[in-house]
């Protein structure tokens, strides 16, 4: 099973950006964790990060015909991007939305998520662990299939 893990703007600044919210671990730490969890679960992962909305759209389109699942933290574009939503709807690949922080408990403008309209599940407020749970969700699907 191949999973695309797609991360949006400013997540490359993990460890630097607002550590009181996002912690001290870096983006590379996140990539390393996702890779090792995926290996344990026998999932193949393609991990991508971009600060640009159109690049995220292109990556989602690239997943078409290649990925069995998408894990996406669209970061700020979660709350603004109809283009990201449309891309997820277009490829119609099972999607899990992840956020490091609990977007329901922060500023009101973070409560609305376009990504949620195309996602089977949202995991938020669990830090890096949220990505592990998202991988587990697909791992369980894989087991159910066989
Ligand atoms: C985030 C939450 C978003 O509101 C914010 O814009 C981010 C990160 C999270 O992972 O908690 O950049 O998606």
Tab-separated table of C-alpha atoms in Angstrom, residues 53-104:
chain	number	residue	atom	x	y	z
A	53	UNK	CA	-0.710	26.076	-2.769
A	54	UNK	CA	-0.360	25.123	-6.454
A	55	UNK	CA	2.477	22.714	-5.679
A	56	UNK	CA	0.243	20.968	-3.140
A	57	UNK	CA	-2.471	20.682	-5.813
A	58	UNK	CA	0.054	19.229	-8.275
A	59	UNK	CA	1.276	16.700	-5.698
A	60	UNK	CA	-2.296	15.600	-4.943
A	61	UNK	CA	-2.910	15.165	-8.688
A	62	UNK	CA	0.330	13.168	-8.963
A	63	UNK	CA	-1.075	10.743	-6.385
A	64	UNK	CA	-3.817	9.758	-8.846
A	65	UNK	CA	-3.253	6.185	-10.000
A	66	UNK	CA	-0.224	5.854	-7.683
A	67	UNK	CA	-1.407	6.230	-4.089
A	68	UNK	CA	-3.853	4.139	-2.076
A	69	UNK	CA	-4.138	6.838	0.559
A	70	UNK	CA	-3.288	10.442	1.322
A	71	UNK	CA	-2.343	11.877	4.701
A	72	UNK	CA	-2.483	15.639	4.502
A	73	UNK	CA	-1.659	18.474	6.846
A	74	UNK	CA	-2.455	21.388	4.564
A	75	UNK	CA	-1.502	23.772	7.404
A	76	UNK	CA	-2.911	27.284	6.778
A	77	UNK	CA	-4.347	26.215	3.391
A	78	UNK	CA	-6.692	23.928	5.336
A	79	UNK	CA	-8.746	26.984	6.178
A	80	UNK	CA	-8.596	28.798	2.845
A	81	UNK	CA	-7.995	26.519	-0.097
A	82	UNK	CA	-10.857	25.460	-2.321
A	83	UNK	CA	-8.134	24.401	-4.797
A	84	UNK	CA	-6.731	21.820	-2.364
A	85	UNK	CA	-10.271	20.589	-1.618
A	86	UNK	CA	-11.069	20.301	-5.338
A	87	UNK	CA	-7.837	18.382	-5.979
A	88	UNK	CA	-8.646	15.910	-3.186
A	89	UNK	CA	-12.157	15.468	-4.588
A	90	UNK	CA	-10.785	15.071	-8.109
A	91	UNK	CA	-8.420	12.218	-7.266
A	92	UNK	CA	-10.948	10.635	-4.859
A	93	UNK	CA	-8.221	8.818	-2.910
A	94	UNK	CA	-9.054	7.949	0.733
A	95	UNK	CA	-7.695	10.856	2.763
A	96	UNK	CA	-6.869	11.425	6.414
A	97	UNK	CA	-6.437	15.013	7.569
A	98	UNK	CA	-3.874	15.630	10.299
A	99	UNK	CA	-3.099	18.690	12.403
A	100	UNK	CA	-0.450	18.855	15.091
A	101	UNK	CA	-2.539	21.232	17.193
A	102	UNK	CA	-6.235	21.101	18.023
A	103	UNK	CA	-7.659	23.510	15.444
A	104	UNK	CA	-11.028	23.504	17.249
